[in-house]
């Protein structure tokens, strides 16, 4: 598998997803399914950090619809970690995604590093990172 997924804090309010160097589009589907399963174990809102720096995904309409189907009601903000040169492209894809998958693409944010993503969640959303994992 070309991905990592885990809780990112002790309170289980953030799920960390990361594509590793050998990631393929199949990993997108695996991560969506695993994330859905993890969020189903809690009732509170859970935010996602998705590190996409190791993969160039071109999402099709069926991909977006699958993501939408797999988006649980308790999913909150999604912070995508992407290199700065790819930010505008990711924003464009997200804007298109809202048309086909309004739940999956409802609350997107972008960061250049995992640390920036965590800082955003702490400052703007009030997430507690008492025991942040590596």
GROMACS .gro file of C-alpha atoms in nm:
model
  134
    1UNK     CA    1   0.000   0.000   0.000
    2UNK     CA    2   0.116   0.347  -0.084
    3UNK     CA    3  -0.045   0.526   0.205
    4UNK     CA    4  -0.057   0.583   0.580
    5UNK     CA    5  -0.372   0.661   0.779
    6UNK     CA    6  -0.404   0.715   1.154
    7UNK     CA    7  -0.557   0.933   1.421
    8UNK     CA    8  -0.350   1.249   1.449
    9UNK     CA    9  -0.437   1.347   1.803
   10UNK     CA   10  -0.540   1.181   2.126
   11UNK     CA   11  -0.895   1.322   2.116
   12UNK     CA   12  -0.959   1.156   1.776
   13UNK     CA   13  -1.068   1.483   1.617
   14UNK     CA   14  -0.818   1.464   1.329
   15UNK     CA   15  -0.732   1.184   1.088
   16UNK     CA   16  -0.396   1.204   0.914
   17UNK     CA   17  -0.372   1.057   0.564
   18UNK     CA   18  -0.050   1.045   0.369
   19UNK     CA   19   0.035   0.914   0.025
   20UNK     CA   20   0.377   0.751   0.026
   21UNK     CA   21   0.616   0.749  -0.269
   22UNK     CA   22   0.473   0.430  -0.421
   23UNK     CA   23   0.112   0.555  -0.412
   24UNK     CA   24  -0.136   0.498  -0.693
   25UNK     CA   25  -0.495   0.606  -0.748
   26UNK     CA   26  -0.604   0.283  -0.575
   27UNK     CA   27  -0.472   0.437  -0.256
   28UNK     CA   28  -0.728   0.716  -0.292
   29UNK     CA   29  -1.005   0.457  -0.273
   30UNK     CA   30  -0.844   0.270   0.017
   31UNK     CA   31  -0.794   0.592   0.215
   32UNK     CA   32  -1.153   0.703   0.157
   33UNK     CA   33  -1.286   0.369   0.279
   34UNK     CA   34  -1.056   0.351   0.583
   35UNK     CA   35  -1.126   0.713   0.674
   36UNK     CA   36  -1.500   0.649   0.655
   37UNK     CA   37  -1.459   0.349   0.886
   38UNK     CA   38  -1.251   0.548   1.136
   39UNK     CA   39  -1.496   0.838   1.148
   40UNK     CA   40  -1.780   0.592   1.207
   41UNK     CA   41  -1.621   0.497   1.541
   42UNK     CA   42  -1.684   0.844   1.689
   43UNK     CA   43  -1.982   1.078   1.696
   44UNK     CA   44  -1.802   1.413   1.704
   45UNK     CA   45  -1.670   1.611   1.406
   46UNK     CA   46  -1.340   1.486   1.266
   47UNK     CA   47  -1.113   1.690   1.042
   48UNK     CA   48  -0.872   1.547   0.785
   49UNK     CA   49  -0.514   1.629   0.696
   50UNK     CA   50  -0.429   1.474   0.360
   51UNK     CA   51  -0.062   1.487   0.259
   52UNK     CA   52  -0.064   1.474  -0.121
   53UNK     CA   53   0.296   1.580  -0.178
   54UNK     CA   54   0.399   1.235  -0.307
   55UNK     CA   55   0.121   1.185  -0.562
   56UNK     CA   56  -0.024   1.365  -0.861
   57UNK     CA   57  -0.389   1.270  -0.866
   58UNK     CA   58  -0.613   1.355  -1.157
   59UNK     CA   59  -0.964   1.300  -1.028
   60UNK     CA   60  -1.238   1.188  -1.263
   61UNK     CA   61  -1.609   1.240  -1.206
   62UNK     CA   62  -1.649   0.878  -1.084
   63UNK     CA   63  -1.360   0.935  -0.838
   64UNK     CA   64  -1.530   1.246  -0.703
   65UNK     CA   65  -1.866   1.070  -0.674
   66UNK     CA   66  -1.704   0.782  -0.484
   67UNK     CA   67  -1.542   1.028  -0.243
   68UNK     CA   68  -1.876   1.196  -0.194
   69UNK     CA   69  -2.046   0.864  -0.120
   70UNK     CA   70  -1.774   0.783   0.136
   71UNK     CA   71  -1.793   1.119   0.317
   72UNK     CA   72  -1.949   1.066   0.660
   73UNK     CA   73  -2.176   1.326   0.818
   74UNK     CA   74  -1.922   1.397   1.091
   75UNK     CA   75  -1.639   1.491   0.854
   76UNK     CA   76  -1.526   1.849   0.908
   77UNK     CA   77  -1.253   2.049   0.742
   78UNK     CA   78  -1.015   1.887   0.497
   79UNK     CA   79  -0.665   2.033   0.482
   80UNK     CA   80  -0.469   1.917   0.180
   81UNK     CA   81  -0.092   1.944   0.202
   82UNK     CA   82   0.045   2.019  -0.144
   83UNK     CA   83   0.353   2.193  -0.282
   84UNK     CA   84   0.304   2.566  -0.348
   85UNK     CA   85   0.332   2.530  -0.729
   86UNK     CA   86   0.031   2.292  -0.724
   87UNK     CA   87  -0.196   2.506  -0.503
   88UNK     CA   88  -0.384   2.679  -0.785
   89UNK     CA   89  -0.441   2.350  -0.965
   90UNK     CA   90  -0.577   2.188  -0.646
   91UNK     CA   91  -0.810   2.484  -0.591
   92UNK     CA   92  -0.938   2.450  -0.947
   93UNK     CA   93  -0.999   2.076  -0.903
   94UNK     CA   94  -1.177   2.146  -0.575
   95UNK     CA   95  -1.405   2.402  -0.737
   96UNK     CA   96  -1.500   2.145  -1.001
   97UNK     CA   97  -1.541   1.879  -0.734
   98UNK     CA   98  -1.807   2.078  -0.551
   99UNK     CA   99  -2.039   2.029  -0.851
  100UNK     CA  100  -2.006   1.650  -0.853
  101UNK     CA  101  -1.931   1.578  -0.488
  102UNK     CA  102  -2.058   1.860  -0.267
  103UNK     CA  103  -2.002   1.670   0.059
  104UNK     CA  104  -1.648   1.555  -0.014
  105UNK     CA  105  -1.535   1.898  -0.134
  106UNK     CA  106  -1.737   2.111   0.108
  107UNK     CA  107  -1.475   2.255   0.342
  108UNK     CA  108  -1.128   2.251   0.177
  109UNK     CA  109  -0.816   2.423   0.297
  110UNK     CA  110  -0.460   2.407   0.169
  111UNK     CA  111  -0.120   2.405   0.338
  112UNK     CA  112   0.237   2.352   0.224
  113UNK     CA  113   0.344   2.147   0.527
  114UNK     CA  114   0.188   1.915   0.781
  115UNK     CA  115   0.290   2.159   1.053
  116UNK     CA  116   0.098   2.440   0.879
  117UNK     CA  117  -0.208   2.214   0.852
  118UNK     CA  118  -0.196   2.134   1.224
  119UNK     CA  119  -0.142   2.499   1.313
  120UNK     CA  120  -0.446   2.595   1.104
  121UNK     CA  121  -0.660   2.337   1.283
  122UNK     CA  122  -0.541   2.461   1.623
  123UNK     CA  123  -0.583   2.833   1.550
  124UNK     CA  124  -0.889   2.846   1.326
  125UNK     CA  125  -1.092   2.545   1.439
  126UNK     CA  126  -0.976   2.494   1.798
  127UNK     CA  127  -0.835   2.142   1.763
  128UNK     CA  128  -0.634   2.020   2.062
  129UNK     CA  129  -0.298   1.862   1.981
  130UNK     CA  130  -0.189   1.741   2.323
  131UNK     CA  131  -0.035   1.423   2.186
  132UNK     CA  132   0.042   1.492   1.820
  133UNK     CA  133   0.190   1.192   1.650
  134UNK     CA  134   0.496   1.206   1.425
   0.00000   0.00000   0.00000
